[in-house]
Amino acid sequence: MSKSDLSVPVVLVFSGHDPSGGAGVQADIEAIISQGVHPATVITALTVQDTVNVRRFVPTDPSLVIEQARAVLEDMPVQCIKIGMIGSVALVEVIHSILKDYPDIPVVLDPVLVAGGGGTLANEDVARAMINLLLPLTTILTPNAYESRALVKLAHIPANDLDARGQALLDMGPEYVLLKGGDEQSTEVENWLFSRHQPPRKFTYERLPGEFHGSGCTLASAIAGLIAQATDADYVNAIHEAQEYTSHALFHAAQIGRGQWIPHRLFWADSEDENEESDATPRIH
């Protein structure tokens, strides 16, 4: 096979830069590469953060973001778009314009509103803009418990329980909503998948000790990478496999800094002795 015959799928990522390397664009790159896919990254913000918390951030100029994205889209075979931290209403509008121009590319949206340490990464205006402009164009939405409640509240939709919340988010436009339960108080981690085509589906995982920096970025980007790699657009299987991959990355995490643990997203590259199978395999209901 000649080099010209090789086709490498691409995920276009909109994400902020985390200098600690735990979350943001570095997490995206590592998770996407782990699925055998090429990441092309558009930086939406520069942040000042460590493994403890975010101190401040500066959104990228919108014109630069749109130029970065169009340069990639006009050059590479983008099979999926992953959206993480956005940072400003103007950037939501820019990304919306890109998605409108490329309606056939699946979109995975991780609606980043706060950092793992609690620092704010998007205000209410940005969240409302996401609801109005991005959720209707989203294929898979991956909010954590805080983000799902905040989005539903901002949309003025009464949703007091998990089922109502999942359905309310579906009604905002996404084809699938994966409600993550990592920051809930349950004994085990329960992630719930809602879709327009099937009843809700529960994925249950062992709750590991400690807190993790970049777990949401890891999961959303793994989903995007698996979608880009697939030929049959089996989104449910991509969501399932991405959770398995993420659970292993968390199991092999390391506390590199003073705060949250950083997932080891390249655990698969360790030696056979180091890379033992974890007990974090999901049980699917």
Coordinates of N, CA and C in Angstrom, one line a residue, residues 34 244-253 263-281:
S34 N -5.2 7.9 21.2 CA -5.4 6.6 21.8 C -6.4 5.8 21.0
E244 N -15.2 2.7 28.8 CA -14.3 1.7 29.2 C -12.8 2.2 29.2
Y245 N -12.5 2.9 28.0 CA -11.1 3.5 27.9 C -10.9 4.5 29.0
T246 N -11.9 5.4 29.3 CA -11.7 6.4 30.3 C -11.5 5.8 31.7
S247 N -12.3 4.7 32.0 CA -12.2 4.1 33.3 C -10.8 3.5 33.5
H248 N -10.2 3.0 32.5 CA -8.8 2.5 32.6 C -7.8 3.6 32.8
A249 N -8.0 4.7 32.1 CA -7.2 5.9 32.2 C -7.2 6.4 33.6
L250 N -8.4 6.4 34.2 CA -8.5 6.9 35.6 C -7.9 5.9 36.6
F251 N -8.1 4.6 36.3 CA -7.5 3.6 37.2 C -6.0 3.7 37.3
H252 N -5.3 4.1 36.2 CA -3.9 4.3 36.1 C -3.4 5.7 36.3
A253 N -4.3 6.6 36.9 CA -4.0 8.0 37.1 C -2.8 8.1 38.1
P263 N -5.4 11.6 34.7 CA -5.6 10.3 34.0 C -4.4 9.9 33.2
H264 N -4.0 8.7 33.2 CA -2.9 8.2 32.4 C -3.6 7.7 31.1
R265 N -3.7 8.6 30.1 CA -4.5 8.3 28.9 C -3.7 7.4 27.9
L266 N -2.4 7.3 28.2 CA -1.6 6.4 27.3 C -1.2 5.1 28.1
F267 N -2.0 4.7 29.0 CA -1.8 3.5 29.7 C -1.5 2.3 28.8
W268 N -2.1 2.3 27.7 CA -2.0 1.1 26.8 C -0.6 1.0 26.2
A269 N 0.2 2.0 26.4 CA 1.6 2.0 25.9 C 2.6 1.5 26.9
D270 N 2.1 1.2 28.1 CA 3.0 0.7 29.2 C 3.4 -0.7 28.9
S271 N 4.4 -1.2 29.6 CA 4.8 -2.6 29.4 C 3.7 -3.5 29.9
E272 N 3.8 -4.7 29.5 CA 2.7 -5.7 29.9 C 2.7 -5.9 31.4
D273 N 3.8 -5.8 32.1 CA 3.8 -6.0 33.5 C 3.1 -4.8 34.2
E274 N 3.3 -3.6 33.7 CA 2.8 -2.4 34.3 C 1.3 -2.3 34.0
N275 N 0.9 -2.8 32.8 CA -0.5 -2.5 32.3 C -1.4 -3.7 32.6
E276 N -1.6 -3.9 33.9 CA -2.5 -5.0 34.3 C -4.0 -4.5 34.1
E277 N -4.8 -5.5 33.8 CA -6.2 -5.2 33.6 C -6.8 -4.7 35.0
S278 N -7.6 -3.6 34.9 CA -8.2 -3.0 36.1 C -9.5 -3.7 36.4
D279 N -10.1 -3.4 37.6 CA -11.4 -3.9 37.9 C -12.4 -2.9 37.6
A280 N -12.1 -1.9 36.8 CA -13.0 -0.8 36.6 C -13.8 -1.0 35.3
T281 N -14.1 -2.3 35.0 CA -14.9 -2.6 33.8 C -16.4 -2.3 34.1

